[in-house]
CSV table of C-alpha atoms in Angstrom, one decimal:
chain,number,residue,atom,x,y,z
A,354,MET,CA,9.4,16.9,-6.2
A,355,ASN,CA,8.6,19.0,-3.1
A,356,ARG,CA,10.4,18.8,0.2
A,357,ALA,CA,7.9,16.5,1.9
A,358,LEU,CA,8.2,13.9,-0.9
A,359,ARG,CA,12.0,14.1,-0.8
A,360,ALA,CA,11.9,13.7,2.9
A,361,ARG,CA,9.6,10.7,2.6
A,362,ARG,CA,12.0,9.1,0.1
A,363,VAL,CA,15.0,9.7,2.4
A,364,VAL,CA,13.1,8.4,5.5
A,365,ASN,CA,11.9,5.3,3.7
A,366,LEU,CA,15.5,4.6,2.6
A,367,VAL,CA,16.9,5.1,6.0
A,368,ASN,CA,14.2,3.0,7.8
A,369,LEU,CA,15.0,0.2,5.3
A,370,SER,CA,11.4,-0.1,4.0
A,371,THR,CA,12.4,1.0,0.4
A,372,PRO,CA,15.3,-1.5,0.3
A,373,LEU,CA,12.9,-4.2,1.6
A,374,GLY,CA,10.5,-3.2,-1.2
A,375,LEU,CA,13.3,-3.4,-3.8
A,376,LEU,CA,14.3,-6.9,-2.4
A,377,LEU,CA,10.7,-8.1,-2.6
A,378,GLY,CA,10.5,-6.8,-6.1
A,379,ALA,CA,13.6,-8.6,-7.1
A,380,VAL,CA,12.4,-11.9,-5.6
A,381,GLY,CA,8.7,-11.6,-6.4
A,382,THR,CA,8.7,-10.4,-10.0
A,383,ARG,CA,9.9,-11.6,-13.4
A,384,GLY,CA,11.8,-9.4,-15.8
A,385,ARG,CA,12.6,-5.8,-15.4
A,386,ASP,CA,9.2,-4.1,-15.7
A,387,THR,CA,9.9,-1.0,-13.6
A,388,VAL,CA,8.8,2.6,-14.1
A,389,ARG,CA,9.3,5.8,-12.1
A,390,ALA,CA,6.1,7.4,-10.8
A,391,PRO,CA,5.5,10.9,-9.5
A,392,GLY,CA,6.5,11.6,-5.9
A,393,GLY,CA,9.7,9.6,-6.0
A,394,LEU,CA,7.8,6.3,-6.2
A,395,LEU,CA,9.1,3.3,-8.1
A,396,VAL,CA,6.5,0.9,-9.6
A,397,ARG,CA,7.6,-2.7,-10.3
A,398,GLY,CA,5.3,-4.9,-12.4
A,399,GLY,CA,4.8,-8.6,-12.7
A,400,TYR,CA,4.5,-9.4,-9.0
A,401,ARG,CA,3.8,-13.2,-8.8
A,402,LEU,CA,4.0,-14.3,-5.2
A,403,PRO,CA,0.6,-15.4,-3.6
A,404,LEU,CA,0.7,-12.9,-0.7
A,405,PRO,CA,-0.6,-10.3,-0.4
A,406,ASP,CA,-3.6,-11.0,-2.5
A,407,ALA,CA,-3.9,-7.5,-4.0
A,408,PRO,CA,-3.5,-6.0,-7.5
A,409,ALA,CA,-1.1,-3.5,-6.0
A,410,PHE,CA,0.7,-2.9,-2.7
A,411,THR,CA,3.4,-0.7,-1.3
A,412,VAL,CA,6.6,-1.3,0.6
A,413,GLY,CA,8.5,1.9,1.4
A,414,ASN,CA,8.6,3.9,-1.9
A,415,VAL,CA,8.2,0.8,-4.0
A,416,ILE,CA,4.8,-0.2,-5.4
A,417,LEU,CA,4.5,-3.8,-6.6
A,418,VAL,CA,1.7,-4.6,-9.1
A,419,ARG,CA,0.6,-7.9,-10.5
A,420,GLY,CA,0.1,-6.4,-14.0
A,421,ALA,CA,2.3,-4.1,-16.0
A,422,ALA,CA,4.0,-1.4,-14.1
A,423,GLY,CA,3.0,1.3,-16.7
A,424,ASP,CA,-0.7,0.4,-16.2
A,425,LEU,CA,-0.7,1.9,-12.7
A,426,LEU,CA,0.2,5.3,-14.1
A,427,ALA,CA,-3.1,5.2,-16.0
A,428,ARG,CA,-4.9,4.8,-12.7
A,429,PRO,CA,-4.2,8.1,-10.8
A,430,ALA,CA,-6.6,7.4,-8.0
A,431,LEU,CA,-4.9,4.1,-7.1
A,432,LEU,CA,-1.4,5.7,-7.5
A,433,ARG,CA,-2.4,8.4,-5.0
A,434,HIS,CA,-3.7,5.7,-2.7
A,435,GLU,CA,-0.5,3.8,-2.8
A,436,GLY,CA,1.5,7.0,-2.5
A,437,ARG,CA,-0.3,7.6,0.8
A,438,HIS,CA,0.8,4.2,2.0
A,439,ALA,CA,4.4,5.1,1.2
A,440,THR,CA,4.0,8.1,3.5
A,441,GLN,CA,2.6,5.8,6.2
A,442,TYR,CA,5.8,3.8,6.0
A,443,ALA,CA,7.8,6.9,6.7
A,444,PHE,CA,5.6,7.8,9.7
A,445,CYS,CA,5.4,4.2,11.0
A,446,LEU,CA,9.2,3.5,11.1
A,447,GLY,CA,9.3,1.4,8.0
A,448,PRO,CA,9.2,-2.4,8.6
A,449,VAL,CA,7.0,-1.9,11.7
A,450,MET,CA,4.1,-0.8,9.4
A,451,PRO,CA,3.3,-4.3,8.0
A,452,VAL,CA,2.8,-5.6,11.6
A,453,ALA,CA,0.6,-2.7,12.6
A,454,TYR,CA,-1.3,-3.0,9.2
A,455,LEU,CA,-2.0,-6.7,9.8
A,456,VAL,CA,-3.3,-6.0,13.4
A,457,CYS,CA,-5.6,-3.3,12.0
A,458,ALA,CA,-6.7,-5.5,9.1
A,459,GLY,CA,-7.6,-8.3,11.6
A,460,VAL,CA,-9.7,-5.9,13.8
A,461,SER,CA,-11.5,-4.6,10.6
A,462,LEU,CA,-12.1,-8.2,9.6
A,463,LEU,CA,-13.7,-9.0,12.9
A,464,LEU,CA,-15.8,-5.9,12.8
A,465,CYS,CA,-17.2,-6.1,9.3
A,466,GLY,CA,-15.7,-9.1,7.5
A,467,ASP,CA,-13.5,-6.9,5.4
A,468,HIS,CA,-9.8,-6.2,6.0
A,469,ALA,CA,-10.1,-2.6,4.8
A,470,SER,CA,-13.3,-0.9,5.9
A,471,TYR,CA,-12.2,-0.2,9.5
A,472,ASN,CA,-8.4,-0.4,8.9
A,473,PRO,CA,-7.1,3.1,9.7
A,474,PHE,CA,-4.2,2.6,7.2
A,475,GLU,CA,-6.7,2.0,4.3
A,476,ARG,CA,-9.1,4.7,5.5
A,477,LEU,CA,-6.4,7.3,5.7
A,478,ALA,CA,-5.0,6.2,2.2
A,479,GLY,CA,-8.6,6.6,0.8
A,480,LEU,CA,-10.7,3.5,0.7
A,481,GLU,CA,-12.5,4.3,-2.6
A,482,GLU,CA,-9.3,5.3,-4.3
A,483,GLY,CA,-7.8,2.0,-3.3
A,484,GLY,CA,-10.8,0.2,-4.9
A,485,TYR,CA,-12.5,-0.7,-1.6
A,486,ARG,CA,-16.0,0.0,-0.5
A,487,ARG,CA,-17.0,0.8,3.0
A,488,ARG,CA,-18.9,-1.9,4.8
A,489,PRO,CA,-21.0,-1.4,7.9
A,490,PRO,CA,-19.9,-3.4,11.0
A,491,TRP,CA,-21.7,-6.7,11.6
A,492,PHE,CA,-23.6,-5.4,14.6
A,493,ALA,CA,-25.1,-2.5,12.6
A,494,ARG,CA,-26.5,-4.7,9.8
A,495,ARG,CA,-30.2,-5.6,9.6
């Protein structure tokens, strides 16, 4: 693991986002379906809580998935996308990120009816790699 990824891991531990992800994984999953992924990421499978409504999401260096944890390793584009979110947690001071993300998702929803298309967090993480498609804003549609 390179220095930047080690630094991300340390920052996300210190800013408490990774411990929050581990706690959410303990509360929101069944069993012990956990795998280590490249870049110091931990993938926890079997997420069952209703929110967020996504097949995978990241909290600190922890990626929570609704399916099996190992299945994410077979989807390198989505794994890269979620890894970028882990980096965003490090830059956004940890638990502040979900609040900023929700504000940006709301603005994107108002602009185009989609929480991701104009959300800078999703755009910087790679819309297509996250399984999203870019929608035009409502005022540019014909």
